[in-house]
Short mmCIF file of C-alpha atoms in Angstrom, two decimals:
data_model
loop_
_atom_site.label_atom_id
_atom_site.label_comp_id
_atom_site.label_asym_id
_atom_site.label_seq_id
_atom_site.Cartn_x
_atom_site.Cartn_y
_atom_site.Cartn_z
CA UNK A 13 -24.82 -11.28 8.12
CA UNK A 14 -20.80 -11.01 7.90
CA UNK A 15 -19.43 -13.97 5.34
CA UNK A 16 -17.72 -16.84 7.25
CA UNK A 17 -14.31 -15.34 8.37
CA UNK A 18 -14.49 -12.23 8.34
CA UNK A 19 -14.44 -11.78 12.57
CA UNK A 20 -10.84 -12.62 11.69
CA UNK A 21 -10.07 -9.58 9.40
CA UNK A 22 -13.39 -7.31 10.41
CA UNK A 23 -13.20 -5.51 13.69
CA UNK A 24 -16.76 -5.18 14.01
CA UNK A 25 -16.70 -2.23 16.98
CA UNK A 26 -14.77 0.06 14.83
CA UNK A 27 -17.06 -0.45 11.58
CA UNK A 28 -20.46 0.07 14.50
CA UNK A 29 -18.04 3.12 15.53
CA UNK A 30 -17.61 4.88 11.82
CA UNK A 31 -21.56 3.80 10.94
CA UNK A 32 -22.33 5.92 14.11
CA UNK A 33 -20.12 9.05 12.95
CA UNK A 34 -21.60 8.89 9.65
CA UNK A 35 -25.43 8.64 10.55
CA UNK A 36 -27.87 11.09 9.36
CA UNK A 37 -25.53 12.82 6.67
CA UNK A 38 -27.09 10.46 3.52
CA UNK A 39 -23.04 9.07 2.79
CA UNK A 40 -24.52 5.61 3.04
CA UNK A 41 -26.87 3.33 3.23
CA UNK A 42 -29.08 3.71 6.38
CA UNK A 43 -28.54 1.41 8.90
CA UNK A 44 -31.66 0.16 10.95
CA UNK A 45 -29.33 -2.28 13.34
CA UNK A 46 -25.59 -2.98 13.78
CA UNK A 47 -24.44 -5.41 16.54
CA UNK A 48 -20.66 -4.31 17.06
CA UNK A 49 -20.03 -7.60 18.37
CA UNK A 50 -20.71 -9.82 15.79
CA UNK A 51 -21.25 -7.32 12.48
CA UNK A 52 -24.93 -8.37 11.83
CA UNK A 53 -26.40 -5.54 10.24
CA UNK A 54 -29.83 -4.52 9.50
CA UNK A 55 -30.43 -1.45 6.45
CA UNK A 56 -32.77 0.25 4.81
CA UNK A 57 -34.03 -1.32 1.70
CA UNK A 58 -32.86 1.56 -1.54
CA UNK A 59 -35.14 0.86 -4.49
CA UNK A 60 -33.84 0.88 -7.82
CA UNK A 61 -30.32 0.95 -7.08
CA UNK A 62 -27.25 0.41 -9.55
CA UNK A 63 -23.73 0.40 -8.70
CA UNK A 64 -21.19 2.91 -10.81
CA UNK A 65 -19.96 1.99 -13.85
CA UNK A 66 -16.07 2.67 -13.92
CA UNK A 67 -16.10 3.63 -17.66
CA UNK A 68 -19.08 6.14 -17.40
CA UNK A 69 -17.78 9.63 -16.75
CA UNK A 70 -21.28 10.99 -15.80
CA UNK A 71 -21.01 7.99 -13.03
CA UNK A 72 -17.69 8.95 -12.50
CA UNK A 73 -18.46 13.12 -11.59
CA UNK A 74 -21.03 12.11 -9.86
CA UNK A 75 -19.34 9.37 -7.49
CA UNK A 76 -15.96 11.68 -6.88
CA UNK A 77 -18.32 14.63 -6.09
CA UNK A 78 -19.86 12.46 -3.25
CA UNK A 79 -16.23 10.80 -2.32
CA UNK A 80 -15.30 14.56 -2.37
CA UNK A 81 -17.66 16.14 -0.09
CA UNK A 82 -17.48 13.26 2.53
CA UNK A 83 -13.65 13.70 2.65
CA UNK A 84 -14.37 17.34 2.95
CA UNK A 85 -16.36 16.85 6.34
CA UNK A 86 -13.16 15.93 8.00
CA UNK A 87 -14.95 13.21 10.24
CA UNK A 88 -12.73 11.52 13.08
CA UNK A 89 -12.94 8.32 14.80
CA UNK A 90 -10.32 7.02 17.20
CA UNK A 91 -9.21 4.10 14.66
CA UNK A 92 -6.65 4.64 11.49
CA UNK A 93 -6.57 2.20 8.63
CA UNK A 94 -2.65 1.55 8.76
CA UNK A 95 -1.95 -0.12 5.26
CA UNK A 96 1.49 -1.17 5.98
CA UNK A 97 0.22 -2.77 8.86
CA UNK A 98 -2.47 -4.73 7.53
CA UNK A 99 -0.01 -6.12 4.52
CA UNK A 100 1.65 -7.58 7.47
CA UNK A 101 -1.67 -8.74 9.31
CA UNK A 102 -3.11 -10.24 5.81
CA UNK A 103 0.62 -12.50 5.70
CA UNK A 104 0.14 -13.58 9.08
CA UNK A 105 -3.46 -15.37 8.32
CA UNK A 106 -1.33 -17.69 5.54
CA UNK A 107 0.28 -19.03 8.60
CA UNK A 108 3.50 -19.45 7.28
CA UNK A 109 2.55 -20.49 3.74
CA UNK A 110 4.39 -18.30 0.32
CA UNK A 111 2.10 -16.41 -1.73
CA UNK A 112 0.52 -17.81 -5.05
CA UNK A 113 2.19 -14.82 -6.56
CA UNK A 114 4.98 -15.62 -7.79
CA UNK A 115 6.38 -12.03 -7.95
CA UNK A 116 4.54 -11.52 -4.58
CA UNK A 117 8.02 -10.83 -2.68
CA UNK A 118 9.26 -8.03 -5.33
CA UNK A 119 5.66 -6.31 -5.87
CA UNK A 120 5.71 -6.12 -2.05
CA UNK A 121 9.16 -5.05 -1.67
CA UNK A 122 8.06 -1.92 -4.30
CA UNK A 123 5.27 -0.83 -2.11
CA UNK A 124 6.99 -1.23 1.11
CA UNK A 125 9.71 1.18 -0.78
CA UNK A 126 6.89 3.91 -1.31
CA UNK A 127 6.65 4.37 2.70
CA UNK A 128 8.61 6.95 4.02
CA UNK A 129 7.58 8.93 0.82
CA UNK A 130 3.79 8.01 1.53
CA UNK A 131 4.28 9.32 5.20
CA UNK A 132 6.12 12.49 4.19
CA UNK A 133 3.34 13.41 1.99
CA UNK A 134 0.48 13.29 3.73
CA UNK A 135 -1.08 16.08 4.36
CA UNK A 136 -4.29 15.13 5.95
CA UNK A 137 -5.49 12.16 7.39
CA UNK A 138 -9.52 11.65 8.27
CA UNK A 139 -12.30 9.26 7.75
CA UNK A 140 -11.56 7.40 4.91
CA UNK A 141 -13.57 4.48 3.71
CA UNK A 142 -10.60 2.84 2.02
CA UNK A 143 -12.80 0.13 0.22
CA UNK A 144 -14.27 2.99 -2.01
CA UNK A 145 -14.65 1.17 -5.06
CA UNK A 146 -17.07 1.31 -7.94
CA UNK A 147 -19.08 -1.50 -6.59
CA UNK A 148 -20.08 0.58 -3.30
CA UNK A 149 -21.14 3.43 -5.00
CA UNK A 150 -24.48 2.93 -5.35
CA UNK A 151 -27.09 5.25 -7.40
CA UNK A 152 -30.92 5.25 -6.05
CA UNK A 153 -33.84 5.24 -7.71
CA UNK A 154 -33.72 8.93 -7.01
CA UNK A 155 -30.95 9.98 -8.47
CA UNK A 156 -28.76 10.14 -4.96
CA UNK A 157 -25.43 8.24 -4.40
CA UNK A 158 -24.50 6.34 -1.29
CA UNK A 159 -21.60 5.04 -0.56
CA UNK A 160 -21.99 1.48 1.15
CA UNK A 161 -19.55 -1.44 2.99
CA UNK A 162 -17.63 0.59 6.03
CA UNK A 163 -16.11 -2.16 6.91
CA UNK A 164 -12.38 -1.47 6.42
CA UNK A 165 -13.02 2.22 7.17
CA UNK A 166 -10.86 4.80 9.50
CA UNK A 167 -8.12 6.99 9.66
CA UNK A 168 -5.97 7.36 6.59
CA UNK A 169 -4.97 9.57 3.88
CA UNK A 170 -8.52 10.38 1.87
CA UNK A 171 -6.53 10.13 -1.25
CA UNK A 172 -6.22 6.15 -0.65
CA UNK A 173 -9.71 6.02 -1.86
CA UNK A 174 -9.32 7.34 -4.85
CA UNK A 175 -6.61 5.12 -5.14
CA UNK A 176 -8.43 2.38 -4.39
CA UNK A 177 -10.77 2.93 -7.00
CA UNK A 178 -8.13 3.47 -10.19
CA UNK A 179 -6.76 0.17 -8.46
CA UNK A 180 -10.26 -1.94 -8.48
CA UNK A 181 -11.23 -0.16 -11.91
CA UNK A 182 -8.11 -1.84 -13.65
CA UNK A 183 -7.47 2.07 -14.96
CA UNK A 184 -4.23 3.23 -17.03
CA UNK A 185 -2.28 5.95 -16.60
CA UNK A 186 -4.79 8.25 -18.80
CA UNK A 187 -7.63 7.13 -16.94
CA UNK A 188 -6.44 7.30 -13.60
CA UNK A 189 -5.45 10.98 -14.15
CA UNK A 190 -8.81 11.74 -15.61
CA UNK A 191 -10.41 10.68 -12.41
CA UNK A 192 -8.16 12.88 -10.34
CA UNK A 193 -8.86 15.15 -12.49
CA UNK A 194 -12.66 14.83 -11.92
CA UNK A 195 -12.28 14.74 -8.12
CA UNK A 196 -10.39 17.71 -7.94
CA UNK A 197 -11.86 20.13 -10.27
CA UNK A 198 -15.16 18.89 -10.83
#
């Protein structure tokens, strides 16, 4: 059952929408029931499950090799995850209130700077889960990994989620390069 106000940053058809694209290929966890109009969703219990851990490079191979090959699929939905766009949509839910950040003006000023270099470079965009974090990795009892929590998913560059992970993992330089260096060569 979605958390208490998350209708307001969730669009609930568009998660149903990438769950449906990504059935039957064992990316995720496997969904039993999704209403697209409210985001209750009903999955497959996974026995035995542990999420990655970040510093664990056997975790690590094994996590990118999944991210990898589901990037590699080059699945489409008729959504894209525009991050620029949902900086702006986050500031609009403070109605009118600053940030707690104190530097929040300058550290968004630098990332609004990266854009037109972001959209020059990007070669490919296709499903992306964007939320791809260590915490929805998730290793089974069997020894497979799914990737779980769609919400936020669609059309982007598929190097955001790698991103995204370096970002969550609180990685350094050196570590963020070895994990591009795992998902590209293995």
């Amino acid at each position: 059952i979605p958390g208490e106000g998350t209708d307001q940053l969730i669009n609930r058809r568009e998660e149903a929408s990438v769950y449906q694209t990504i059935a039957g290929r064992d990316i995720c966890d496997d969904i039993v029931y999704i209403n697209p109009d409210n985001g209750y969703k009903i999955t497959e219990f996974l026995e035995g499950t542990r999420v990655c851990n970040a510093e664990n490079v056997d975790d690590l191979k094994a996590c990118m090799k999944k991210l990898k090959a589901f990037h590699q699929l080059n699945l489409t939905v008729s959504h894209e995850f525009d991050i620029f766009k949902q900086i702006d949509f986050y500031e609009s839910l403070w109605n009118g209130k600053d940030s707690v950040y104190k530097d929040y003006l300058k550290t968004k000023e630098k990332v609004f700077s990266l854009q037109g270099y972001i959209n020059a470079n990007i070669n490919t965009k296709c499903l992306t889960h964007i939320d791809a974090v260590p915490d929805n990795f998730l290793f089974t009892g069997d020894g497979e990994v799914r990737l779980i929590d769609w919400e936020y998913a669609g059309m982007q560059d598929p190097h955001v989620d790698i991103a995204m992970f370096c970002i969550y993992s609180l990685y350094d330089r050196n570590q963020t390069d070895r994990l591009i260096h795992i998902y590209f060569d293995g």
